[in-house]
Short mmCIF file of N, CA and C in Angstrom, two decimals:
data_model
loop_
_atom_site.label_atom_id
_atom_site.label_comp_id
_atom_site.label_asym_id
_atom_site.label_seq_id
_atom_site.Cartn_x
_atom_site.Cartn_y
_atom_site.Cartn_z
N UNK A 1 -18.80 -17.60 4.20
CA UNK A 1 -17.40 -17.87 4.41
C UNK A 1 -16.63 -17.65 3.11
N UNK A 2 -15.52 -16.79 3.64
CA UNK A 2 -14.94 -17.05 2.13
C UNK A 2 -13.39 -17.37 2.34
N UNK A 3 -12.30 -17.66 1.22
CA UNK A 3 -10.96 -17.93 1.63
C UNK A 3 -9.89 -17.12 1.03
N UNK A 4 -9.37 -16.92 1.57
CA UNK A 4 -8.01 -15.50 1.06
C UNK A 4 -7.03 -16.04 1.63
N UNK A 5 -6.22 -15.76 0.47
CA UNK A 5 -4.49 -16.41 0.11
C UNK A 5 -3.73 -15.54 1.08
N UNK A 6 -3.53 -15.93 2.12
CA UNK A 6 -1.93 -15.66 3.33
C UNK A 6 -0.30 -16.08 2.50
N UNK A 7 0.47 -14.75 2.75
CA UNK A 7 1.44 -15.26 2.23
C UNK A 7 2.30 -16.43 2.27
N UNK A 8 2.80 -16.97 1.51
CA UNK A 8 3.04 -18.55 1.39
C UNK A 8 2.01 -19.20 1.10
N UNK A 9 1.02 -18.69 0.16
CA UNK A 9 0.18 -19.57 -0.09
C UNK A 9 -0.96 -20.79 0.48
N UNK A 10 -1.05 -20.24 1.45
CA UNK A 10 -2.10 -20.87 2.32
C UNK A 10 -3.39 -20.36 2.51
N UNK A 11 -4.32 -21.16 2.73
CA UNK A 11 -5.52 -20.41 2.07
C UNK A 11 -6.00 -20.72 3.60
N UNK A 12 -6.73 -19.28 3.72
CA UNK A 12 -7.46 -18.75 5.34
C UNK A 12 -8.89 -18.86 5.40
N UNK A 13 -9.60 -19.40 5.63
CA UNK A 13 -11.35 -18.60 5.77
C UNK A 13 -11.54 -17.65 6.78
N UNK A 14 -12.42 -16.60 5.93
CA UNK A 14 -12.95 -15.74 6.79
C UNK A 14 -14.38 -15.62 6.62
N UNK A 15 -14.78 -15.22 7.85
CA UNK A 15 -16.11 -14.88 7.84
C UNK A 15 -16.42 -13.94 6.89
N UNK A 16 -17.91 -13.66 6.63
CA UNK A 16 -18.27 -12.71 6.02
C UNK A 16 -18.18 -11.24 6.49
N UNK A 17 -18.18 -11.39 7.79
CA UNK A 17 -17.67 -9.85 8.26
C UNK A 17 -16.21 -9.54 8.48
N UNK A 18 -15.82 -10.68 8.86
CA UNK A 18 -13.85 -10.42 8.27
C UNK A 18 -13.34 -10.33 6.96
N UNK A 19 -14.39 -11.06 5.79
CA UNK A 19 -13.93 -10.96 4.84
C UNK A 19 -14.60 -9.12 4.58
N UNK A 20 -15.05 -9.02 4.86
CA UNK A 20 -15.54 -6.93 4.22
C UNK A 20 -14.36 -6.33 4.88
N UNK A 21 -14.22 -6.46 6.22
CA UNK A 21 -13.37 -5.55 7.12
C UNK A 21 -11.84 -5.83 6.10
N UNK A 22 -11.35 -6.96 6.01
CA UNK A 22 -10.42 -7.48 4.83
C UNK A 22 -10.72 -6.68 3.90
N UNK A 23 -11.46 -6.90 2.84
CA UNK A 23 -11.27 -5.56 1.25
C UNK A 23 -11.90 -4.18 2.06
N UNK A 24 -12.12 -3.89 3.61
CA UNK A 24 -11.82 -2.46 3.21
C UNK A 24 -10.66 -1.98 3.45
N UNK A 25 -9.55 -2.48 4.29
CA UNK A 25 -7.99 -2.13 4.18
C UNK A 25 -7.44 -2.43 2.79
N UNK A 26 -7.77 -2.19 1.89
CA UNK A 26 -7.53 -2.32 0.29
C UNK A 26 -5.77 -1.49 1.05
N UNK A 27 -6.68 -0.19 0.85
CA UNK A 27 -5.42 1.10 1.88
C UNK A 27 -5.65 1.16 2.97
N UNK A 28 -4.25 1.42 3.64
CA UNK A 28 -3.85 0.95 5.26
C UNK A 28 -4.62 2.22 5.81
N UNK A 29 -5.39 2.37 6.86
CA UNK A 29 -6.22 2.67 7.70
C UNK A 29 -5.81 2.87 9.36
N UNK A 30 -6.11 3.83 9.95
CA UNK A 30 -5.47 4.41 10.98
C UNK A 30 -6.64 3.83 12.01
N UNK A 31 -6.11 3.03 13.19
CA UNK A 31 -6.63 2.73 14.42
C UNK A 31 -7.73 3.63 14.73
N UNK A 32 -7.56 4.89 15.03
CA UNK A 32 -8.82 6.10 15.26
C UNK A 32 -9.56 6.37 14.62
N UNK A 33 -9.71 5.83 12.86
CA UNK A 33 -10.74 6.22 12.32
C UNK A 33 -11.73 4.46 11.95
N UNK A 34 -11.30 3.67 12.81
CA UNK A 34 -12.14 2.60 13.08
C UNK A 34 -13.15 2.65 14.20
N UNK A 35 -14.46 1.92 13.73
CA UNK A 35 -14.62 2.00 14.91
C UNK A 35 -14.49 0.16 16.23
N UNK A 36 -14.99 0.70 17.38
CA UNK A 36 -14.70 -0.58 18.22
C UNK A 36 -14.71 -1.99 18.12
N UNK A 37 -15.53 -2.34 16.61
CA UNK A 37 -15.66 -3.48 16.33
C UNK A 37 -14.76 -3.76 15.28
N UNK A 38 -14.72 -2.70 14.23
CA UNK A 38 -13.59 -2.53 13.48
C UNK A 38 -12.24 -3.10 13.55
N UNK A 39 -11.88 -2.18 15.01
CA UNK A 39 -11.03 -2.97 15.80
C UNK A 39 -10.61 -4.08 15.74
N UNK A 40 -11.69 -4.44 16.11
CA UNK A 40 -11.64 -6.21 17.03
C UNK A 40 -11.32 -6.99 15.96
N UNK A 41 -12.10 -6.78 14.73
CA UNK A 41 -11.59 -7.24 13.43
C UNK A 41 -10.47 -7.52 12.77
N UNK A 42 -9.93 -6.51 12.65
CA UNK A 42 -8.50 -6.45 12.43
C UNK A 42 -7.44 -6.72 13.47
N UNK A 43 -7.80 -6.94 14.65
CA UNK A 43 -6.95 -7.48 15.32
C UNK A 43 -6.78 -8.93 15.13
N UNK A 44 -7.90 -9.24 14.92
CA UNK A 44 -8.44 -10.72 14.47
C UNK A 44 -7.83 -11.49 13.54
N UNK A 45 -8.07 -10.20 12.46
CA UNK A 45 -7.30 -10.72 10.94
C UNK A 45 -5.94 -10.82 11.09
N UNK A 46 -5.45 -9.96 12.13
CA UNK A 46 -3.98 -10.30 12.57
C UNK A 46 -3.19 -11.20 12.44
N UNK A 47 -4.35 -11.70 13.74
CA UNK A 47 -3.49 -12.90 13.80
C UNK A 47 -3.85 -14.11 13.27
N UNK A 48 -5.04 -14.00 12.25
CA UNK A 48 -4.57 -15.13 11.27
C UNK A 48 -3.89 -14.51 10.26
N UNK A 49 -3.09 -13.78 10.43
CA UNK A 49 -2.02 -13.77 9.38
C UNK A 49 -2.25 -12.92 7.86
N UNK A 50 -3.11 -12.00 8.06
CA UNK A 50 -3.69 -11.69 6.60
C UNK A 50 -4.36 -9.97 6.58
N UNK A 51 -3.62 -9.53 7.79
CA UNK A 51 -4.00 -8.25 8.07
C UNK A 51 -2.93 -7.96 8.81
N UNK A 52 -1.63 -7.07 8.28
CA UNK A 52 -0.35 -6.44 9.22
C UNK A 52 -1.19 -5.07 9.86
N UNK A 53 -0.13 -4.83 11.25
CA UNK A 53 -0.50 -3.53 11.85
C UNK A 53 1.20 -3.22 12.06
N UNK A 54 1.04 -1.64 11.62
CA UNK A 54 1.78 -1.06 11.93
C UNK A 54 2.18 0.14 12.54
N UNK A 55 2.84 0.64 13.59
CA UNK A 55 2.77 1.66 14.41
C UNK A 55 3.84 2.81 13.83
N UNK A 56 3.44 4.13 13.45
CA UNK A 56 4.42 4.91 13.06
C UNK A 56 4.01 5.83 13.85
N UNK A 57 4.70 6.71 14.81
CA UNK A 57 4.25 8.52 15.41
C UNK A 57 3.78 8.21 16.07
N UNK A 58 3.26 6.97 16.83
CA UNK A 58 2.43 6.69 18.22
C UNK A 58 1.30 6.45 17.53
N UNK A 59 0.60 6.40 16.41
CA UNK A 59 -0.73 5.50 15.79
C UNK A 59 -0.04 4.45 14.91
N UNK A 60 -1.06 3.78 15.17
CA UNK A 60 -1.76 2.08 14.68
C UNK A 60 -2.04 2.09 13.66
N UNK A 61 -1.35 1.34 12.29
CA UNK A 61 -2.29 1.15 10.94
C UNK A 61 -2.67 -0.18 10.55
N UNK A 62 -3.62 -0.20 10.05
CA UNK A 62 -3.54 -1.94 10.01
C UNK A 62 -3.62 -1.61 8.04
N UNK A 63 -3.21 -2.49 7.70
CA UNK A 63 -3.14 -2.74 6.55
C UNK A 63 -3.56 -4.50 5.81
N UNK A 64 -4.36 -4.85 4.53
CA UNK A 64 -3.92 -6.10 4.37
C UNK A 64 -2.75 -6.57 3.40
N UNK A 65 -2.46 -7.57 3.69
CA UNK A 65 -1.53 -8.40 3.29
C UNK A 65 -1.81 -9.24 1.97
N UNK A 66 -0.88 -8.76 0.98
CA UNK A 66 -1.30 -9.96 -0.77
C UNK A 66 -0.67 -10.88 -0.23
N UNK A 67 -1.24 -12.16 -0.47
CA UNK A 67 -0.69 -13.69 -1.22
C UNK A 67 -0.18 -13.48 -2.35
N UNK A 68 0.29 -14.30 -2.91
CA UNK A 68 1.27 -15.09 -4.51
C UNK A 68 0.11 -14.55 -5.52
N UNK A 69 -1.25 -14.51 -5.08
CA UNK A 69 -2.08 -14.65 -6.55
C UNK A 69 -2.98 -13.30 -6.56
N UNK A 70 -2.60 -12.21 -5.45
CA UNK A 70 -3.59 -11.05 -5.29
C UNK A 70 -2.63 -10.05 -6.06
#
């Protein structure tokens, strides 16, 4: 388990496989070159708050999100 700073300073735990899927969107990453679990991940990280997605041209990017101290 580990914990990563959500903006406003609130501290999240993630698993160990959310926390990898987390530092590999270092750079925002396109829906199609994930794969299905990938996915699920970052949808995940979503919605705790610590992984944005964003849609430009009809694809999906997910990107993560700094806290105050990243």
């Amino acid at each position: 388990m580990k914990l990563v700073e959500a903006p406003g300073g609130i501290s999240v735990i993630l698993s160990n496989r959310e926390h990898a899927m987390w530092e590999s969107l270092y750079e925002e990453k396109c829906k199609s070159d994930l794969t299905e679990r990938e996915v699920h991940l970052a949808q995940h990280l979503t919605s705790k708050g610590v992984v944005k997605r964003l849609t430009r041209e009809g694809k999906t990017y997910f990107s993560r999100i700094r806290g105050s101290i990243q």
